[in-house]
Every structure is written in structure tokens, then in C-alpha cells.
Amino acid sequence: MRHAIVIAAAGLVGALPLIALGASAPRTPQQVVEHHFSAAASGALDALVSDYADNATVISAAGVIHGKAAIRQQFARMMRPRAGAAAAAPPAGARRGPAIKQEFFTPDTAWLVWVQNEGKPGEVRGVETYIIRNGKIELETVGTVNVHAAAQSAQ
């Protein structure tokens, strides 16, 4: 009887998908987005780009960027300090980067609304959608609105 139970259990194990020992499950969309925003806020270009699949696409008002190398170039340009801009460090304990105002996640999608510099000159609001498979961003869409000082004073 003991042999029959072992054989039956071995048959069940053989029916399960094979998982490599020590391999971890792909990151969830929430984990990818948290890492992505953290890397962007800290200026960690390599960490930021590591979130994308090799054949990823980013669509924004600036156009369509396809492929990890092109995405890296775009982020490198965006992260480059602007001429005359002060590189002031944020106060201790301050969170850098945009504040997430709303977020929704499914097993392969993330949708976020965020704001940066809220209530200050240079305020930017954005909406992003991410399609994430195997722990990597395959498609990102970005929509942003710059809030002008005139619009702020009318509020």
C-alpha cells in the first residue's frame, strides 16, 4: 500500500509544470512599478532600464520608442541635468519623484495617476499604463499635462 501512495504522488508531481529549483516567480506588476518609480527617482538608469523587456515599446506625446536600447537613450536624456539647474538634494526623509494618486493592478497590467511638484511651479500630472509580462514592461503609455502658473492661481 505504501508503494501505491508513493507512485500516485509521483504521478501527480509529474503532471505539474516543471519549476527550476531556486528560481523565483516573475515580479508582479506592482513590484515592477514600485521598482521602476524608485529607480527613476534615484536616477539609477541601469536599474530603471532593467524593468523593460528587450523588445519593449513606450508610447507618449513625444512619439513611439521601441527597444530597450532606444528606451535607455531616452531616459539618459531625460535624467541629464539641465544647464543651470541646481542639483539640490531633497531634505532628509523626503520622497523624490512623483506622488502616486491612484493605481490599479491586474495580473499583467498597471495603471497609475501621478503628480510631481504638486502645487508648485513646474507641476506635472501624468497617467501611465504598463503591460507587464514575465516581470518586464513590454508596453508603457504615458500621458502628461504641465500645470502652468496661471492655471494654478485660478484654482
PDB file of C-alpha atoms in Angstrom:
ATOM      1  CA  MET A   1       0.000   0.000   0.000  1.00  0.00           C
ATOM      2  CA  ARG A   2       2.830   2.373   0.856  1.00  0.00           C
ATOM      3  CA  HIS A   3       4.305   1.914  -2.672  1.00  0.00           C
ATOM      4  CA  ALA A   4       0.954   2.712  -4.290  1.00  0.00           C
ATOM      5  CA  ILE A   5       0.746   6.058  -2.459  1.00  0.00           C
ATOM      6  CA  VAL A   6       4.308   6.999  -3.475  1.00  0.00           C
ATOM      7  CA  ILE A   7       3.638   6.060  -7.114  1.00  0.00           C
ATOM      8  CA  ALA A   8       0.366   8.020  -7.137  1.00  0.00           C
ATOM      9  CA  ALA A   9       2.060  11.060  -5.603  1.00  0.00           C
ATOM     10  CA  ALA A  10       4.910  10.810  -8.121  1.00  0.00           C
ATOM     11  CA  GLY A  11       2.328  10.741 -10.918  1.00  0.00           C
ATOM     12  CA  LEU A  12       0.728  13.937  -9.610  1.00  0.00           C
ATOM     13  CA  VAL A  13       4.071  15.695  -9.313  1.00  0.00           C
ATOM     14  CA  GLY A  14       4.887  14.724 -12.898  1.00  0.00           C
ATOM     15  CA  ALA A  15       1.687  16.456 -14.047  1.00  0.00           C
ATOM     16  CA  LEU A  16       2.701  19.814 -12.543  1.00  0.00           C
ATOM     17  CA  PRO A  17       4.706  22.329 -14.599  1.00  0.00           C
ATOM     18  CA  LEU A  18       8.417  21.994 -14.033  1.00  0.00           C
ATOM     19  CA  ILE A  19       9.915  24.773 -11.929  1.00  0.00           C
ATOM     20  CA  ALA A  20      13.683  25.173 -11.687  1.00  0.00           C
ATOM     21  CA  LEU A  21      14.985  24.813  -8.150  1.00  0.00           C
ATOM     22  CA  GLY A  22      15.819  28.173  -6.684  1.00  0.00           C
ATOM     23  CA  ALA A  23      14.044  30.083  -9.475  1.00  0.00           C
ATOM     24  CA  SER A  24      11.796  32.866  -8.290  1.00  0.00           C
ATOM     25  CA  ALA A  25       8.466  33.805  -9.780  1.00  0.00           C
ATOM     26  CA  PRO A  26       8.425  36.852 -12.074  1.00  0.00           C
ATOM     27  CA  ARG A  27       7.768  40.140 -10.319  1.00  0.00           C
ATOM     28  CA  THR A  28       4.167  41.287 -10.121  1.00  0.00           C
ATOM     29  CA  PRO A  29       3.098  44.472 -11.921  1.00  0.00           C
ATOM     30  CA  GLN A  30       3.021  46.244  -8.539  1.00  0.00           C
ATOM     31  CA  GLN A  31       6.596  45.144  -7.772  1.00  0.00           C
ATOM     32  CA  VAL A  32       7.780  46.250 -11.226  1.00  0.00           C
ATOM     33  CA  VAL A  33       6.134  49.673 -10.910  1.00  0.00           C
ATOM     34  CA  GLU A  34       7.469  50.228  -7.375  1.00  0.00           C
ATOM     35  CA  HIS A  35      10.990  49.380  -8.545  1.00  0.00           C
ATOM     36  CA  HIS A  36      10.568  51.484 -11.681  1.00  0.00           C
ATOM     37  CA  PHE A  37       9.484  54.652  -9.857  1.00  0.00           C
ATOM     38  CA  SER A  38      12.143  54.168  -7.172  1.00  0.00           C
ATOM     39  CA  ALA A  39      14.885  53.764  -9.780  1.00  0.00           C
ATOM     40  CA  ALA A  40      13.657  56.837 -11.682  1.00  0.00           C
ATOM     41  CA  ALA A  41      13.519  58.963  -8.515  1.00  0.00           C
ATOM     42  CA  SER A  42      17.062  57.979  -7.544  1.00  0.00           C
ATOM     43  CA  GLY A  43      18.445  58.476 -11.058  1.00  0.00           C
ATOM     44  CA  ALA A  44      19.537  54.830 -11.335  1.00  0.00           C
ATOM     45  CA  LEU A  45      19.488  54.469 -15.130  1.00  0.00           C
ATOM     46  CA  ASP A  46      20.592  50.816 -15.255  1.00  0.00           C
ATOM     47  CA  ALA A  47      18.008  49.782 -12.657  1.00  0.00           C
ATOM     48  CA  LEU A  48      15.309  51.754 -14.460  1.00  0.00           C
ATOM     49  CA  VAL A  49      16.060  50.216 -17.858  1.00  0.00           C
ATOM     50  CA  SER A  50      16.265  46.719 -16.347  1.00  0.00           C
ATOM     51  CA  ASP A  51      12.487  46.871 -15.850  1.00  0.00           C
ATOM     52  CA  TYR A  52      11.902  46.732 -19.630  1.00  0.00           C
ATOM     53  CA  ALA A  53      11.769  43.707 -21.911  1.00  0.00           C
ATOM     54  CA  ASP A  54      14.286  43.778 -24.771  1.00  0.00           C
ATOM     55  CA  ASN A  55      11.500  44.461 -27.294  1.00  0.00           C
ATOM     56  CA  ALA A  56       9.554  46.945 -25.127  1.00  0.00           C
ATOM     57  CA  THR A  57       7.646  49.893 -26.571  1.00  0.00           C
ATOM     58  CA  VAL A  58       6.948  53.265 -24.924  1.00  0.00           C
ATOM     59  CA  ILE A  59       4.232  55.494 -26.398  1.00  0.00           C
ATOM     60  CA  SER A  60       3.899  59.137 -25.344  1.00  0.00           C
ATOM     61  CA  ALA A  61       3.104  62.531 -26.842  1.00  0.00           C
ATOM     62  CA  ALA A  62       6.766  62.653 -27.925  1.00  0.00           C
ATOM     63  CA  GLY A  63       6.249  59.587 -30.129  1.00  0.00           C
ATOM     64  CA  VAL A  64       6.934  55.867 -30.091  1.00  0.00           C
ATOM     65  CA  ILE A  65      10.169  54.409 -28.767  1.00  0.00           C
ATOM     66  CA  HIS A  66      10.831  50.757 -29.500  1.00  0.00           C
ATOM     67  CA  GLY A  67      13.533  48.560 -27.995  1.00  0.00           C
ATOM     68  CA  LYS A  68      15.487  48.632 -24.777  1.00  0.00           C
ATOM     69  CA  ALA A  69      18.468  50.496 -26.298  1.00  0.00           C
ATOM     70  CA  ALA A  70      16.257  53.360 -27.532  1.00  0.00           C
ATOM     71  CA  ILE A  71      14.427  53.474 -24.200  1.00  0.00           C
ATOM     72  CA  ARG A  72      17.801  53.711 -22.418  1.00  0.00           C
ATOM     73  CA  GLN A  73      18.822  56.644 -24.642  1.00  0.00           C
ATOM     74  CA  GLN A  74      15.550  58.460 -23.947  1.00  0.00           C
ATOM     75  CA  PHE A  75      15.843  58.060 -20.171  1.00  0.00           C
ATOM     76  CA  ALA A  76      19.519  59.090 -20.267  1.00  0.00           C
ATOM     77  CA  ARG A  77      18.487  62.343 -21.999  1.00  0.00           C
ATOM     78  CA  MET A  78      15.646  62.906 -19.505  1.00  0.00           C
ATOM     79  CA  MET A  79      17.886  62.281 -16.481  1.00  0.00           C
ATOM     80  CA  ARG A  80      20.708  64.530 -17.687  1.00  0.00           C
ATOM     81  CA  PRO A  81      20.874  67.674 -15.525  1.00  0.00           C
ATOM     82  CA  ARG A  82      19.653  70.766 -17.354  1.00  0.00           C
ATOM     83  CA  ALA A  83      22.092  73.622 -17.859  1.00  0.00           C
ATOM     84  CA  GLY A  84      21.896  75.997 -14.920  1.00  0.00           C
ATOM     85  CA  ALA A  85      19.714  73.666 -12.866  1.00  0.00           C
ATOM     86  CA  ALA A  86      20.742  73.289  -9.259  1.00  0.00           C
ATOM     87  CA  ALA A  87      21.286  69.714  -8.167  1.00  0.00           C
ATOM     88  CA  ALA A  88      19.926  70.282  -4.677  1.00  0.00           C
ATOM     89  CA  ALA A  89      19.462  67.217  -2.553  1.00  0.00           C
ATOM     90  CA  PRO A  90      15.976  66.717  -1.138  1.00  0.00           C
ATOM     91  CA  PRO A  91      15.544  67.205   2.606  1.00  0.00           C
ATOM     92  CA  ALA A  92      16.278  64.146   4.755  1.00  0.00           C
ATOM     93  CA  GLY A  93      13.367  61.720   4.650  1.00  0.00           C
ATOM     94  CA  ALA A  94      11.728  63.469   1.689  1.00  0.00           C
ATOM     95  CA  ARG A  95      10.366  61.280  -1.071  1.00  0.00           C
ATOM     96  CA  ARG A  96      11.719  62.093  -4.509  1.00  0.00           C
ATOM     97  CA  GLY A  97       9.733  61.557  -7.656  1.00  0.00           C
ATOM     98  CA  PRO A  98       6.043  61.796  -8.350  1.00  0.00           C
ATOM     99  CA  ALA A  99       3.320  61.132  -5.811  1.00  0.00           C
ATOM    100  CA  ILE A 100       1.048  58.294  -6.892  1.00  0.00           C
ATOM    101  CA  LYS A 101      -2.546  59.496  -6.584  1.00  0.00           C
ATOM    102  CA  GLN A 102      -4.355  56.416  -7.876  1.00  0.00           C
ATOM    103  CA  GLU A 103      -3.275  52.948  -9.005  1.00  0.00           C
ATOM    104  CA  PHE A 104      -4.877  49.751 -10.214  1.00  0.00           C
ATOM    105  CA  PHE A 105      -3.219  46.407 -10.909  1.00  0.00           C
ATOM    106  CA  THR A 106      -4.238  43.221 -12.708  1.00  0.00           C
ATOM    107  CA  PRO A 107      -2.026  40.140 -13.186  1.00  0.00           C
ATOM    108  CA  ASP A 108      -0.356  41.753 -16.233  1.00  0.00           C
ATOM    109  CA  THR A 109      -1.303  45.441 -16.124  1.00  0.00           C
ATOM    110  CA  ALA A 110      -0.652  48.537 -14.045  1.00  0.00           C
ATOM    111  CA  TRP A 111      -2.489  51.866 -14.369  1.00  0.00           C
ATOM    112  CA  LEU A 112      -1.390  54.943 -12.426  1.00  0.00           C
ATOM    113  CA  VAL A 113      -2.223  58.597 -11.968  1.00  0.00           C
ATOM    114  CA  TRP A 114       0.597  60.678 -10.508  1.00  0.00           C
ATOM    115  CA  VAL A 115       1.644  64.272  -9.836  1.00  0.00           C
ATOM    116  CA  GLN A 116       5.093  65.791  -9.452  1.00  0.00           C
ATOM    117  CA  ASN A 117       5.787  69.139  -7.776  1.00  0.00           C
ATOM    118  CA  GLU A 118       2.164  69.368  -6.695  1.00  0.00           C
ATOM    119  CA  GLY A 119       1.052  72.930  -6.056  1.00  0.00           C
ATOM    120  CA  LYS A 120       4.438  74.338  -7.115  1.00  0.00           C
ATOM    121  CA  PRO A 121       5.799  75.846 -10.299  1.00  0.00           C
ATOM    122  CA  GLY A 122       6.647  73.046 -12.692  1.00  0.00           C
ATOM    123  CA  GLU A 123       3.778  70.843 -11.542  1.00  0.00           C
ATOM    124  CA  VAL A 124       3.273  67.899 -13.900  1.00  0.00           C
ATOM    125  CA  ARG A 125       0.409  65.416 -13.823  1.00  0.00           C
ATOM    126  CA  GLY A 126       0.552  62.084 -15.576  1.00  0.00           C
ATOM    127  CA  VAL A 127      -1.311  58.900 -16.400  1.00  0.00           C
ATOM    128  CA  GLU A 128       0.597  55.744 -17.259  1.00  0.00           C
ATOM    129  CA  THR A 129      -0.383  52.255 -18.325  1.00  0.00           C
ATOM    130  CA  TYR A 130       2.030  49.325 -18.221  1.00  0.00           C
ATOM    131  CA  ILE A 131       1.617  45.896 -19.795  1.00  0.00           C
ATOM    132  CA  ILE A 132       3.946  43.588 -17.874  1.00  0.00           C
ATOM    133  CA  ARG A 133       4.777  40.003 -18.779  1.00  0.00           C
ATOM    134  CA  ASN A 134       7.335  37.767 -17.084  1.00  0.00           C
ATOM    135  CA  GLY A 135       8.239  40.605 -14.719  1.00  0.00           C
ATOM    136  CA  LYS A 136       9.229  43.024 -17.503  1.00  0.00           C
ATOM    137  CA  ILE A 137       7.485  46.023 -19.057  1.00  0.00           C
ATOM    138  CA  GLU A 138       6.509  45.197 -22.641  1.00  0.00           C
ATOM    139  CA  LEU A 139       4.375  48.284 -23.294  1.00  0.00           C
ATOM    140  CA  GLU A 140       4.160  51.619 -21.494  1.00  0.00           C
ATOM    141  CA  THR A 141       1.877  54.506 -22.416  1.00  0.00           C
ATOM    142  CA  VAL A 142       2.446  57.924 -20.870  1.00  0.00           C
ATOM    143  CA  GLY A 143       0.230  60.993 -20.909  1.00  0.00           C
ATOM    144  CA  THR A 144       1.323  64.142 -19.085  1.00  0.00           C
ATOM    145  CA  VAL A 145      -0.006  67.645 -18.534  1.00  0.00           C
ATOM    146  CA  ASN A 146       2.159  70.557 -17.406  1.00  0.00           C
ATOM    147  CA  VAL A 147       0.216  72.743 -14.986  1.00  0.00           C
ATOM    148  CA  HIS A 148       1.058  76.390 -15.681  1.00  0.00           C
ATOM    149  CA  ALA A 149       1.392  79.081 -13.016  1.00  0.00           C
ATOM    150  CA  ALA A 150      -1.616  80.969 -14.488  1.00  0.00           C
ATOM    151  CA  ALA A 151      -3.783  77.879 -14.126  1.00  0.00           C
ATOM    152  CA  GLN A 152      -2.615  77.388 -10.533  1.00  0.00           C
ATOM    153  CA  SER A 153      -3.575  80.904  -9.473  1.00  0.00           C
ATOM    154  CA  ALA A 154      -7.098  80.443 -10.895  1.00  0.00           C
ATOM    155  CA  GLN A 155      -7.709  77.411  -8.670  1.00  0.00           C
TER     156      GLN A 155
END
